[in-house]
Coordinates of C-alpha atoms in Angstrom, one line a residue:
Chain A
M24 CA -33.5 45.3 4.5
E25 CA -36.9 45.6 2.8
S26 CA -36.7 49.4 2.5
I27 CA -33.5 49.2 0.5
G28 CA -34.2 50.1 -3.1
V29 CA -32.5 47.8 -5.7
L30 CA -32.7 48.6 -9.4
M31 CA -32.6 45.5 -11.7
A32 CA -31.4 46.7 -15.1
C33 CA -33.1 44.0 -17.3
P34 CA -34.6 40.6 -17.0
M35 CA -31.9 38.1 -16.3
N36 CA -33.0 35.3 -14.0
P37 CA -36.4 34.5 -12.4
Y38 CA -34.9 33.1 -9.2
L39 CA -32.7 36.1 -8.7
E40 CA -35.6 38.4 -9.3
Q41 CA -37.8 36.5 -6.9
E42 CA -35.1 36.6 -4.2
L43 CA -34.4 40.3 -4.7
D44 CA -38.1 41.0 -4.4
K45 CA -38.3 39.1 -1.1
R46 CA -35.3 40.9 0.5
F47 CA -35.4 44.4 -0.9
T48 CA -37.7 46.9 -2.7
L49 CA -37.1 45.7 -6.2
H50 CA -37.5 48.1 -9.1
R51 CA -37.6 46.4 -12.5
F52 CA -36.1 49.0 -14.9
W53 CA -37.4 47.3 -18.0
K54 CA -41.0 47.7 -16.8
V55 CA -40.7 51.4 -16.2
P56 CA -42.5 53.4 -19.0
E57 CA -40.8 56.7 -18.3
K58 CA -37.2 56.0 -17.3
S59 CA -36.0 59.5 -16.5
T60 CA -39.1 60.4 -14.5
F61 CA -38.7 57.1 -12.6
L62 CA -35.1 57.9 -11.8
T63 CA -36.0 61.3 -10.5
T64 CA -38.7 59.9 -8.3
H65 CA -36.8 57.1 -6.8
C66 CA -33.2 58.4 -6.9
N67 CA -33.0 58.7 -3.1
S68 CA -34.1 55.2 -2.3
I69 CA -32.0 53.2 -4.8
R70 CA -28.9 52.0 -3.1
A71 CA -28.0 49.1 -5.4
V72 CA -28.0 48.2 -9.1
V73 CA -28.0 44.7 -10.4
G74 CA -26.8 44.5 -14.0
N75 CA -25.6 41.8 -16.4
A76 CA -23.8 41.4 -19.7
S77 CA -26.4 43.4 -21.6
S78 CA -27.1 46.2 -19.2
G79 CA -25.2 47.6 -16.2
A80 CA -24.5 51.0 -14.9
D81 CA -23.1 53.6 -17.2
A82 CA -22.0 57.2 -16.2
Q83 CA -25.5 58.6 -16.8
M84 CA -27.2 56.0 -14.6
I85 CA -24.6 56.5 -11.9
E86 CA -25.0 60.3 -11.9
A87 CA -28.8 59.8 -11.7
L88 CA -28.6 57.8 -8.5
P89 CA -26.9 59.8 -5.8
K90 CA -27.5 57.2 -3.1
L91 CA -26.0 54.3 -5.1
E92 CA -23.6 52.3 -3.0
I93 CA -23.1 49.1 -4.9
V94 CA -23.3 47.7 -8.5
A95 CA -23.6 43.9 -8.4
S96 CA -23.2 42.4 -11.9
F97 CA -24.8 39.0 -12.8
S98 CA -21.8 38.4 -15.1
V99 CA -18.0 38.2 -14.9
G100 CA -17.6 40.8 -17.6
L101 CA -17.6 44.4 -16.5
D102 CA -17.8 46.3 -19.8
K103 CA -21.3 47.6 -19.1
I104 CA -20.2 49.3 -15.9
D105 CA -18.3 52.6 -15.8
L106 CA -15.7 51.4 -13.3
A107 CA -13.8 54.7 -13.3
K108 CA -17.0 56.5 -12.2
C109 CA -17.7 54.0 -9.5
K110 CA -14.2 54.3 -8.2
E111 CA -14.5 58.1 -8.2
K112 CA -17.7 58.0 -6.2
G113 CA -16.7 55.2 -3.8
I114 CA -19.3 52.8 -5.3
R115 CA -18.6 49.1 -4.8
V116 CA -18.7 46.8 -7.7
T117 CA -19.0 43.0 -7.7
N118 CA -19.2 40.3 -10.4
T119 CA -19.6 36.5 -10.7
P120 CA -16.1 35.1 -11.4
D121 CA -15.2 31.4 -11.0
V122 CA -18.7 29.9 -10.9
L123 CA -19.1 30.3 -14.6
T124 CA -15.6 29.5 -15.7
E125 CA -16.2 25.8 -16.5
D126 CA -19.5 26.4 -18.4
V127 CA -17.8 29.0 -20.7
A128 CA -14.8 26.8 -21.3
D129 CA -17.0 23.8 -22.0
L130 CA -18.9 25.8 -24.6
A131 CA -15.7 27.1 -26.2
I132 CA -14.6 23.5 -26.8
G133 CA -18.1 22.6 -27.9
L134 CA -18.0 25.4 -30.5
M135 CA -14.6 24.2 -31.8
L136 CA -16.0 20.7 -32.2
A137 CA -19.3 21.9 -33.7
V138 CA -17.5 24.1 -36.3
L139 CA -14.8 21.6 -37.3
R140 CA -16.9 18.5 -37.3
K141 CA -20.0 20.3 -38.6
L142 CA -22.3 19.0 -35.8
C143 CA -25.1 21.5 -36.4
E144 CA -24.9 21.1 -40.2
S145 CA -25.1 17.3 -39.8
D146 CA -28.1 17.6 -37.5
R147 CA -29.8 19.9 -40.0
Y148 CA -29.0 17.3 -42.7
V149 CA -30.5 14.4 -40.9
R150 CA -33.6 16.4 -39.8
S151 CA -34.2 17.4 -43.5
G152 CA -34.9 13.7 -44.2
K153 CA -32.4 13.8 -47.0
W154 CA -29.9 11.3 -45.6
K155 CA -29.3 8.5 -48.2
K156 CA -27.2 5.4 -47.7
G157 CA -23.6 5.9 -48.9
S158 CA -23.6 9.7 -48.7
Y159 CA -21.0 11.3 -46.5
M160 CA -19.1 14.5 -46.0
L161 CA -15.4 15.0 -44.9
T162 CA -15.0 17.3 -42.0
T163 CA -11.9 18.6 -40.2
K164 CA -10.3 16.6 -37.4
F165 CA -10.1 18.5 -34.0
T166 CA -7.5 16.4 -32.1
G167 CA -4.1 17.9 -32.5
K168 CA -5.1 21.2 -33.9
R169 CA -3.1 24.3 -32.6
V170 CA -5.3 26.4 -30.3
G171 CA -4.4 30.0 -29.8
I172 CA -6.0 31.8 -26.8
I173 CA -6.4 35.5 -26.4
G174 CA -6.4 36.2 -22.7
L175 CA -5.1 33.5 -20.4
G176 CA -7.2 34.3 -17.3
R177 CA -9.5 31.9 -15.5
I178 CA -11.5 31.1 -18.6
G179 CA -8.5 31.0 -20.9
M180 CA -6.7 28.5 -18.6
A181 CA -9.8 26.3 -18.4
I182 CA -10.0 26.2 -22.2
A183 CA -6.3 25.3 -22.4
K184 CA -6.7 22.5 -19.9
R185 CA -9.6 21.0 -21.9
A186 CA -7.9 21.4 -25.3
E187 CA -4.8 19.7 -24.0
A188 CA -6.8 16.5 -23.5
F189 CA -7.4 16.5 -27.2
S190 CA -3.6 16.8 -27.8
C191 CA -3.9 20.4 -29.0
P192 CA -0.7 22.4 -28.7
I193 CA -1.6 25.6 -26.8
S194 CA -0.3 29.1 -27.4
Y195 CA -1.6 32.5 -26.2
H196 CA -1.4 36.2 -26.1
S197 CA -2.1 38.4 -23.1
R198 CA -1.0 41.7 -21.7
T199 CA 1.9 40.1 -19.9
E200 CA 3.6 36.8 -20.4
K201 CA 2.6 34.2 -17.8
T202 CA 5.9 32.6 -17.1
E203 CA 4.4 30.1 -14.7
T204 CA 2.6 28.3 -17.6
K205 CA 4.2 26.1 -20.2
Y206 CA 2.2 27.4 -23.0
K207 CA 3.8 29.3 -25.9
Y208 CA 3.5 33.1 -25.6
Y209 CA 3.1 35.5 -28.6
P210 CA 3.7 39.2 -28.0
S211 CA 1.0 40.1 -30.6
V212 CA -2.4 38.8 -31.6
V213 CA -1.4 38.8 -35.3
E214 CA 1.5 36.5 -34.5
L215 CA -0.7 34.3 -32.4
A216 CA -3.3 34.1 -35.2
A217 CA -0.6 33.2 -37.8
N218 CA 0.6 30.3 -35.7
C219 CA -2.6 28.6 -34.7
D220 CA -5.5 26.8 -36.4
I221 CA -8.2 27.8 -33.9
L222 CA -8.2 31.3 -32.3
V223 CA -10.3 31.8 -29.2
V224 CA -11.2 35.1 -27.7
A225 CA -11.2 34.8 -23.9
C226 CA -10.1 38.2 -22.5
S227 CA -12.2 40.9 -20.9
L228 CA -13.6 43.8 -23.0
T229 CA -11.8 47.1 -22.3
E230 CA -10.9 50.1 -24.4
E231 CA -7.7 48.3 -25.4
T232 CA -9.3 45.1 -26.4
R233 CA -12.1 46.5 -28.5
H234 CA -11.8 45.0 -32.0
I235 CA -8.7 43.1 -30.9
V236 CA -9.7 40.7 -33.7
N237 CA -9.5 43.0 -36.7
R238 CA -8.8 42.6 -40.5
K239 CA -5.1 42.0 -39.9
V240 CA -5.7 39.2 -37.4
I241 CA -8.4 37.6 -39.6
D242 CA -6.0 37.6 -42.5
A243 CA -3.2 36.1 -40.4
L244 CA -5.6 33.3 -39.2
G245 CA -6.2 32.5 -42.8
A246 CA -8.4 30.4 -45.0
K247 CA -8.1 27.3 -42.9
G248 CA -8.3 29.1 -39.6
V249 CA -11.3 29.1 -37.2
L250 CA -12.3 31.9 -34.9
I251 CA -14.2 31.2 -31.6
N252 CA -15.7 34.1 -29.6
I253 CA -16.9 33.4 -26.1
G254 CA -15.9 36.9 -24.9
R255 CA -17.8 39.9 -26.0
G256 CA -19.1 40.9 -29.5
P257 CA -17.1 44.1 -29.7
H258 CA -13.9 42.1 -29.3
V259 CA -14.3 41.3 -33.0
D260 CA -14.7 43.7 -36.0
E261 CA -17.9 42.1 -37.0
P262 CA -18.3 43.5 -40.5
E263 CA -14.8 42.4 -41.3
L264 CA -15.4 38.9 -39.9
V265 CA -18.7 38.6 -41.9
S266 CA -17.0 39.5 -45.2
A267 CA -14.1 37.2 -44.5
L268 CA -16.5 34.3 -43.8
V269 CA -18.7 35.1 -46.8
E270 CA -15.7 35.4 -49.1
R271 CA -14.1 32.2 -47.6
R272 CA -11.0 34.0 -46.6
I273 CA -11.3 32.4 -43.2
G274 CA -12.2 28.7 -42.5
G275 CA -15.1 29.1 -40.1
A276 CA -16.3 30.7 -36.8
G277 CA -18.1 29.7 -33.6
L278 CA -19.8 32.7 -32.1
D279 CA -21.6 33.0 -28.8
V280 CA -21.5 36.8 -28.8
F281 CA -22.2 39.6 -31.2
E282 CA -21.7 43.4 -31.4
H283 CA -25.4 44.2 -31.2
E284 CA -27.1 41.3 -29.5
P285 CA -29.7 39.9 -30.2
E286 CA -29.1 41.0 -33.8
V287 CA -26.9 38.7 -35.8
P288 CA -25.7 39.5 -39.3
E289 CA -28.1 37.7 -41.6
E290 CA -25.3 37.0 -44.1
L291 CA -24.1 34.3 -41.7
F292 CA -27.4 32.4 -41.7
G293 CA -26.6 30.7 -45.1
L294 CA -23.1 29.6 -44.2
D295 CA -22.3 26.0 -43.2
N296 CA -19.0 26.7 -41.5
V297 CA -20.4 28.9 -38.7
V298 CA -22.1 28.1 -35.5
L299 CA -24.2 30.9 -34.0
L300 CA -25.4 30.8 -30.3
P301 CA -27.6 33.3 -28.4
H302 CA -25.0 34.2 -25.7
V303 CA -25.4 31.1 -23.7
G304 CA -21.8 30.8 -22.3
S305 CA -22.9 30.6 -18.7
G306 CA -26.4 29.5 -19.6
T307 CA -27.0 26.4 -17.5
V308 CA -29.4 25.9 -14.6
E309 CA -26.6 25.1 -12.2
T310 CA -24.4 28.0 -13.1
R311 CA -27.1 30.7 -13.2
K312 CA -28.2 29.7 -9.8
A313 CA -24.6 29.9 -8.5
M314 CA -24.3 33.3 -10.1
A315 CA -27.6 34.5 -8.6
D316 CA -26.5 33.3 -5.1
L317 CA -23.3 35.3 -5.6
V318 CA -25.1 38.5 -6.4
L319 CA -27.4 38.0 -3.4
G320 CA -24.5 37.1 -1.2
N321 CA -22.6 40.2 -2.2
L322 CA -25.6 42.5 -1.7
E323 CA -26.3 41.0 1.7
A324 CA -22.7 41.3 2.8
H325 CA -22.6 44.9 1.7
F326 CA -25.7 45.9 3.5
M327 CA -24.6 44.1 6.7
N328 CA -21.2 45.8 6.6
K329 CA -19.4 42.5 6.0
P330 CA -16.6 41.9 3.5
L331 CA -17.8 41.5 -0.1
L332 CA -17.6 38.0 -1.6
T333 CA -16.3 39.0 -5.1
P334 CA -15.4 42.6 -5.2
V335 CA -13.9 44.3 -8.2
V336 CA -14.0 47.9 -7.0
Chain B
M3 CA -11.9 -5.3 -68.6
D4 CA -8.8 -5.2 -66.5
S5 CA -7.7 -1.5 -66.3
Q6 CA -4.7 -2.2 -64.1
P7 CA -1.1 -1.9 -65.5
F8 CA 0.6 -5.1 -66.8
L9 CA 2.9 -5.3 -63.8
A10 CA -0.2 -5.6 -61.6
K11 CA -0.4 -9.3 -62.6
T12 CA 2.7 -9.9 -60.5
F13 CA 1.2 -8.2 -57.5
P14 CA -0.4 -10.4 -54.8
P15 CA -4.1 -11.0 -55.6
L16 CA -6.5 -9.3 -53.2
L17 CA -10.2 -10.0 -53.3
V18 CA -12.3 -6.9 -52.7
L19 CA -15.8 -7.3 -51.4
R20 CA -18.0 -4.2 -51.3
S21 CA -21.6 -3.3 -51.2
P22 CA -22.4 -0.6 -53.8
S23 CA -23.9 1.6 -51.0
V24 CA -20.7 1.8 -48.9
P25 CA -19.3 5.3 -49.0
P26 CA -16.2 5.7 -51.2
F27 CA -14.3 6.8 -48.1
F28 CA -13.7 3.1 -47.4
F29 CA -12.5 2.1 -50.9
F30 CA -9.2 3.7 -51.9
K31 CA -8.9 1.9 -55.2
S32 CA -5.8 3.6 -56.8
Q33 CA -3.8 3.3 -53.6
L34 CA -4.6 -0.4 -53.4
Q35 CA -3.8 -1.0 -57.1
A36 CA -0.3 0.4 -56.5
H37 CA 0.4 -2.7 -54.4
F38 CA -2.1 -5.5 -55.2
H39 CA -3.9 -7.1 -58.1
L40 CA -7.5 -6.3 -57.3
L41 CA -10.2 -9.0 -57.8
D42 CA -13.5 -7.1 -57.6
P43 CA -16.7 -8.9 -58.5
L44 CA -18.4 -5.5 -59.0
D45 CA -16.0 -4.8 -61.9
S46 CA -16.9 -8.0 -63.6
S47 CA -20.1 -8.9 -65.5
E48 CA -19.8 -12.4 -64.1
P49 CA -22.2 -13.2 -61.2
T50 CA -20.5 -12.9 -57.9
H51 CA -20.9 -16.6 -57.0
S52 CA -19.1 -17.8 -60.1
F53 CA -16.5 -15.0 -60.0
L54 CA -15.6 -16.1 -56.4
S55 CA -15.5 -19.8 -57.3
R56 CA -13.3 -19.1 -60.3
H57 CA -10.7 -17.0 -58.4
A58 CA -11.0 -19.0 -55.2
P59 CA -7.8 -21.1 -55.4
S60 CA -5.6 -17.9 -55.5
V61 CA -7.4 -15.9 -52.9
L62 CA -5.5 -15.8 -49.7
A63 CA -6.6 -12.3 -48.6
L64 CA -9.9 -10.4 -48.8
L65 CA -10.6 -6.7 -48.1
C66 CA -14.0 -6.1 -46.6
V67 CA -14.9 -2.6 -47.6
G68 CA -16.8 -0.7 -44.9
A69 CA -19.8 -2.6 -43.5
T70 CA -20.1 -5.1 -46.4
P71 CA -21.4 -8.3 -44.9
I72 CA -19.0 -11.3 -45.0
S73 CA -21.2 -14.4 -44.3
S74 CA -20.1 -18.0 -43.7
E75 CA -21.6 -18.7 -47.1
T76 CA -19.2 -16.3 -48.8
L77 CA -16.3 -17.7 -46.7
S78 CA -17.2 -21.2 -47.8
L79 CA -16.5 -20.3 -51.4
L80 CA -12.9 -19.3 -50.5
P81 CA -11.1 -22.4 -49.2
S82 CA -7.6 -20.9 -49.4
L83 CA -8.5 -17.7 -47.5
K84 CA -6.2 -16.9 -44.6
L85 CA -6.8 -13.2 -44.0
V86 CA -9.8 -10.8 -43.8
V87 CA -8.9 -7.2 -43.6
A88 CA -11.7 -5.1 -42.1
S89 CA -11.8 -1.4 -42.9
S90 CA -14.4 -0.1 -40.5
A91 CA -14.3 0.5 -36.7
G92 CA -16.8 -2.3 -36.0
F93 CA -17.0 -5.7 -37.6
D94 CA -20.4 -7.0 -36.5
H95 CA -21.0 -7.6 -40.3
I96 CA -18.3 -10.3 -40.5
D97 CA -19.0 -13.8 -39.4
L98 CA -16.2 -13.9 -36.8
Q99 CA -17.1 -17.3 -35.4
E100 CA -16.6 -18.9 -38.9
C101 CA -13.3 -17.1 -39.2
R102 CA -12.1 -18.4 -35.9
R103 CA -13.3 -21.9 -36.8
R104 CA -11.4 -21.8 -40.1
G105 CA -8.3 -20.2 -38.6
I106 CA -8.7 -17.1 -40.7
T107 CA -7.1 -14.0 -39.2
V108 CA -9.1 -10.8 -39.1
T109 CA -7.4 -7.4 -38.9
T110 CA -9.2 -4.4 -37.5
A111 CA -9.1 -0.6 -38.1
G112 CA -7.0 -0.4 -35.0
Q113 CA -6.4 3.1 -33.8
A114 CA -7.2 4.7 -37.2
F115 CA -10.5 6.2 -36.1
S116 CA -10.3 6.3 -32.3
E117 CA -9.5 10.0 -31.9
D118 CA -12.0 11.2 -34.4
V119 CA -14.8 9.1 -33.0
A120 CA -13.9 10.2 -29.4
D121 CA -13.9 13.9 -30.5
F122 CA -17.3 13.4 -32.1
A123 CA -18.8 11.7 -29.0
V124 CA -17.6 14.6 -26.8
G125 CA -19.0 17.0 -29.3
L126 CA -22.4 15.3 -29.3
L127 CA -22.4 15.3 -25.5
I128 CA -21.7 19.0 -25.2
D129 CA -24.3 19.7 -28.0
V130 CA -27.1 17.8 -26.2
L131 CA -26.3 19.3 -22.7
R132 CA -25.6 22.9 -23.9
R133 CA -28.2 22.9 -26.8
M134 CA -25.7 24.0 -29.4
S135 CA -27.6 22.8 -32.5
A136 CA -30.9 23.9 -31.0
G137 CA -29.4 27.3 -30.1
D138 CA -27.9 27.7 -33.6
R139 CA -31.4 27.0 -35.1
Y140 CA -32.9 29.5 -32.7
V141 CA -30.5 32.2 -33.9
R142 CA -30.9 31.4 -37.6
S143 CA -34.7 31.5 -37.4
G144 CA -34.6 35.0 -35.9
S145 CA -36.1 33.7 -32.6
W146 CA -33.4 35.4 -30.5
V147 CA -34.8 38.7 -31.6
T148 CA -38.5 37.9 -31.3
K149 CA -38.6 35.4 -28.4
G150 CA -35.6 36.6 -26.3
E151 CA -33.3 34.6 -24.2
Y152 CA -32.8 30.9 -25.0
P153 CA -33.8 28.4 -22.3
L154 CA -31.0 27.2 -20.0
G155 CA -29.0 24.0 -20.7
A156 CA -27.2 21.7 -18.4
K157 CA -23.6 21.8 -17.1
L158 CA -21.1 19.3 -18.4
S159 CA -18.1 19.9 -16.1
G160 CA -18.1 17.7 -13.1
K161 CA -20.8 15.3 -14.3
R162 CA -20.6 11.5 -13.9
I163 CA -19.9 9.8 -17.2
G164 CA -20.5 6.1 -17.8
I165 CA -18.6 4.7 -20.7
V166 CA -20.1 1.5 -22.1
G167 CA -17.1 -0.4 -23.6
L168 CA -13.7 0.8 -22.6
G169 CA -11.9 -0.1 -25.8
R170 CA -9.7 2.2 -27.9
I171 CA -12.5 4.6 -28.5
G172 CA -13.9 4.5 -25.0
S173 CA -10.5 5.2 -23.5
E174 CA -10.0 8.2 -25.7
V175 CA -13.4 9.5 -24.7
A176 CA -12.6 9.0 -21.0
K177 CA -9.2 10.8 -21.4
R178 CA -11.0 13.9 -22.9
L179 CA -13.8 14.1 -20.3
V180 CA -11.4 13.9 -17.4
A181 CA -10.2 17.4 -18.4
F182 CA -13.7 18.7 -18.0
G183 CA -13.7 17.6 -14.3
C184 CA -16.0 14.7 -15.1
S185 CA -15.8 11.5 -13.1
I186 CA -15.5 8.4 -15.3
A187 CA -16.9 4.9 -14.7
Y188 CA -17.3 2.1 -17.2
C189 CA -18.6 -1.3 -17.9
S190 CA -17.2 -3.9 -20.2
R191 CA -16.9 -7.7 -20.6
K192 CA -14.0 -7.8 -18.1
E193 CA -12.6 -5.3 -15.7
K194 CA -9.5 -3.6 -17.1
P195 CA -6.5 -3.7 -14.8
L196 CA -4.5 -0.5 -14.3
V197 CA -7.3 1.7 -15.4
P198 CA -8.1 4.7 -13.0
Y199 CA -11.9 4.5 -13.6
A200 CA -14.6 2.8 -11.5
Y201 CA -15.8 -0.5 -13.0
H202 CA -19.4 -1.8 -13.0
S203 CA -20.2 -5.3 -14.0
T204 CA -23.6 -4.4 -15.6
V205 CA -24.9 -1.5 -17.7
D206 CA -27.8 -1.1 -15.2
E207 CA -25.3 -0.5 -12.3
L208 CA -23.4 1.9 -14.5
A209 CA -26.5 3.8 -15.5
K210 CA -27.7 4.2 -11.9
K211 CA -24.4 6.0 -11.1
S212 CA -24.1 8.1 -14.3
D213 CA -25.5 11.4 -15.6
A214 CA -24.6 10.4 -19.1
L215 CA -23.8 7.1 -20.9
I216 CA -21.5 7.1 -23.9
L217 CA -21.8 4.0 -26.0
C218 CA -18.5 2.9 -27.4
S219 CA -18.8 -0.9 -27.5
S220 CA -18.9 -3.3 -30.5
L221 CA -22.2 -4.9 -31.5
T222 CA -22.4 -8.6 -30.7
K223 CA -25.2 -11.0 -29.8
E224 CA -24.6 -10.1 -26.1
T225 CA -24.6 -6.3 -26.6
H226 CA -27.6 -6.1 -28.9
H227 CA -30.2 -3.9 -27.2
M228 CA -28.2 -3.7 -24.1
I229 CA -29.6 -0.2 -23.6
D230 CA -33.1 -1.2 -22.8
H231 CA -36.1 0.0 -20.8
G232 CA -34.4 -0.9 -17.5
V233 CA -31.1 0.9 -18.3
M234 CA -33.0 4.0 -19.4
E235 CA -35.0 4.0 -16.2
A236 CA -31.9 3.6 -14.2
L237 CA -30.3 6.5 -16.0
G238 CA -33.2 8.7 -15.1
K239 CA -35.1 11.8 -16.2
E240 CA -32.0 14.0 -16.6
G241 CA -29.8 11.3 -18.1
V242 CA -28.2 11.6 -21.5
I243 CA -27.3 8.9 -24.0
V244 CA -24.6 9.4 -26.7
N245 CA -24.2 6.6 -29.2
V246 CA -21.2 6.4 -31.5
G247 CA -21.1 2.6 -31.5
R248 CA -23.9 0.8 -33.4
G249 CA -27.6 1.5 -33.6
G250 CA -28.3 -2.1 -32.5
L251 CA -26.8 -1.4 -29.0
V252 CA -30.0 0.6 -28.2
D253 CA -33.6 -0.5 -28.2
E254 CA -34.5 2.4 -30.4
K255 CA -38.3 2.1 -30.1
E256 CA -37.9 2.3 -26.3
L257 CA -35.5 5.3 -26.5
V258 CA -38.0 7.2 -28.7
K259 CA -40.8 6.4 -26.2
F260 CA -38.6 7.7 -23.3
L261 CA -37.7 10.8 -25.2
V262 CA -41.2 11.6 -26.2
Q263 CA -42.5 11.1 -22.7
G264 CA -39.7 13.2 -21.2
Q265 CA -38.4 10.2 -19.1
I266 CA -34.9 10.8 -20.2
G267 CA -32.9 14.0 -20.5
G268 CA -31.7 13.8 -24.1
A269 CA -29.7 11.9 -26.7
G270 CA -26.8 12.4 -29.2
L271 CA -27.0 9.8 -31.9
D272 CA -24.6 9.1 -34.7
V273 CA -25.9 5.6 -35.4
Y274 CA -29.4 4.0 -35.7
E275 CA -30.9 0.5 -36.0
D276 CA -31.9 0.9 -39.7
E277 CA -29.7 3.5 -41.3
P278 CA -30.4 5.8 -43.0
L279 CA -33.9 5.7 -41.5
V280 CA -34.2 7.9 -38.4
P281 CA -37.4 7.9 -36.2
Q282 CA -39.3 10.9 -37.3
E283 CA -40.4 11.7 -33.7
L284 CA -36.8 12.8 -33.0
F285 CA -36.9 15.6 -35.6
A286 CA -39.0 17.9 -33.4
M287 CA -36.9 17.5 -30.3
E288 CA -34.6 20.2 -28.9
N289 CA -32.8 17.8 -26.5
V290 CA -31.7 15.4 -29.3
V291 CA -28.8 15.8 -31.7
L292 CA -28.7 13.7 -34.8
A293 CA -25.7 12.9 -37.0
P294 CA -25.5 10.6 -40.2
H295 CA -23.0 8.0 -39.0
A296 CA -20.3 10.6 -39.6
S297 CA -17.9 10.1 -36.7
V298 CA -15.0 8.8 -38.8
Y299 CA -15.1 11.1 -41.8
T300 CA -12.0 13.2 -41.6
P301 CA -9.1 13.2 -44.1
E302 CA -6.8 12.1 -41.3
S303 CA -8.9 9.0 -40.5
S304 CA -9.0 8.2 -44.2
T305 CA -5.2 8.4 -44.5
A306 CA -4.7 6.4 -41.3
L307 CA -7.1 3.7 -42.5
Q308 CA -5.4 3.4 -45.9
E309 CA -2.0 3.1 -44.2
L310 CA -3.2 0.5 -41.8
V311 CA -5.0 -1.6 -44.5
I312 CA -2.1 -1.5 -46.9
G313 CA 0.3 -2.1 -44.1
N314 CA -1.5 -5.2 -42.9
L315 CA -1.7 -6.6 -46.4
K316 CA 2.0 -6.0 -47.2
A317 CA 2.9 -7.6 -43.9
F318 CA 0.8 -10.6 -44.6
F319 CA 2.2 -11.1 -48.1
S320 CA 5.8 -10.7 -46.7
N321 CA 5.2 -13.1 -43.8
E322 CA 5.8 -10.3 -41.3
P323 CA 3.8 -9.6 -38.1
L324 CA 0.4 -8.0 -38.8
L325 CA -0.3 -4.5 -37.5
S326 CA -3.7 -4.9 -36.1
A327 CA -4.8 -8.6 -35.8
A328 CA -8.0 -9.0 -33.8
Q329 CA -8.2 -11.4 -30.9
L330 CA -11.0 -13.6 -31.8
E331 CA -12.4 -15.2 -28.6

């Protein structure tokens, strides 16, 4: 398979890169100085693209690669891939579901605890050397708080299961009601936000869900409400969220994703009721290896004419 | 001068012992004054020793505020004492042996703090493994832009958790981590019947079979420095220690050595041997999360504590069963 050209969209995992290098002719797109020249030169040898949450295969890229057969994403989210175009051209698409579900759910709960109990603030305080005997700060209890989940897919369900162990009543909004679960369904995100203490974004990013957390939702969540985003930055109207946080119209936020990563609104840096993470939802050694193996497995299966492991298209 | 209302004189007298450095969280004066006549040496210009001697005959009950030490010496000045009401989760600062000898009942903080402490312990564990505080620092310093992707953390779900001390707090921690697909094992003085977790009779055995140890036990002569060199070695290079018990449970100097030398995976600490002093070597570490003995500080725990303390005292003075009497072995 060494003559098969694989284009890796951006750096994402040294092990994956190494393995792709061994098995295919790997082109590292980020190292190419003249991208359009490169595509013209290599367009007939590139049969696969490996993308991730930052960079995938948009319409332009797909058009530039007439021999493209498969896009394997090192992510579960598919928002960086033009799925319609792939369908149209018969290009297969795979992602990495399930293997990262637990890590993302763990982090969602971690963010809830970090925001409510001010874990990062406390750590900053101790490291400043300013801790004096007798000083203390009241924080917000997590157990028993109402958790509202936008999107009750694999990750949403895993978050619900964990939050239940903290006696949190669970409610959710999704495209259709999931009658097989016992959680309370709300037909709109605004109603969900009005009836929970902690709102978590756990749905996929599509045209419909862009800015699903907007000013109305933020207002409904209210001055004591907390927003947790482990989905995609564009799920939230970021400027609206920033002003709500700065003006204390919302209680706090735990954010792993942002609209223009790695840029994060600097107004948030001075706030003690936010926790800001550099998109680490699936960022563990164990999970990234499992994701890489899934990408490799899907590519291998495709080029050996075997059934794909985790096809989307 | 006595600032309490006239009627207060007919309330039962309650001796209040508190160190000035104990956080106000533990001393809810006005709520107590609504039911009891407070005798507080700190409100008097009289030296404590003579204040206690003077009031001794009428003192049947004493409120120990926070971690204020109650020594056998203090107890010896109170021959009529029948009840000590503790208001913190631990009571290693109270001479329990002397209380048992004198037939003095001690009431504990019961379940008042359990959920909050358990939540905090789980939060610290996730923070250490997934580098939340370190990641937050990374973003705020602009490093995500200049240095790129943050290094990978370690997965929590499915890990083997060893709970040291399966009391009220330990049980709440276990219940939460089960939902993360973790396997739970524990050690404690005695095996607990009807508990679905694996029991180990020593901390060393528990450490060998765990990826993380969560310290939830009380501090006694037996448990002092129970987390020592041997336990840390058994836990191993990837192992994590979370301490929401007492600083004295851990040989802190050894822990710092292990962390500095990379012989242990990380630590989440809410308590230290000599608070508020924290070993400076820890300040530079990305795999360590530090908190200022804060696991109980929520309004709910405050309310629960007040209700329990006042409930125990009212029960005592009405000859009714106490709400949270400790079993003094």
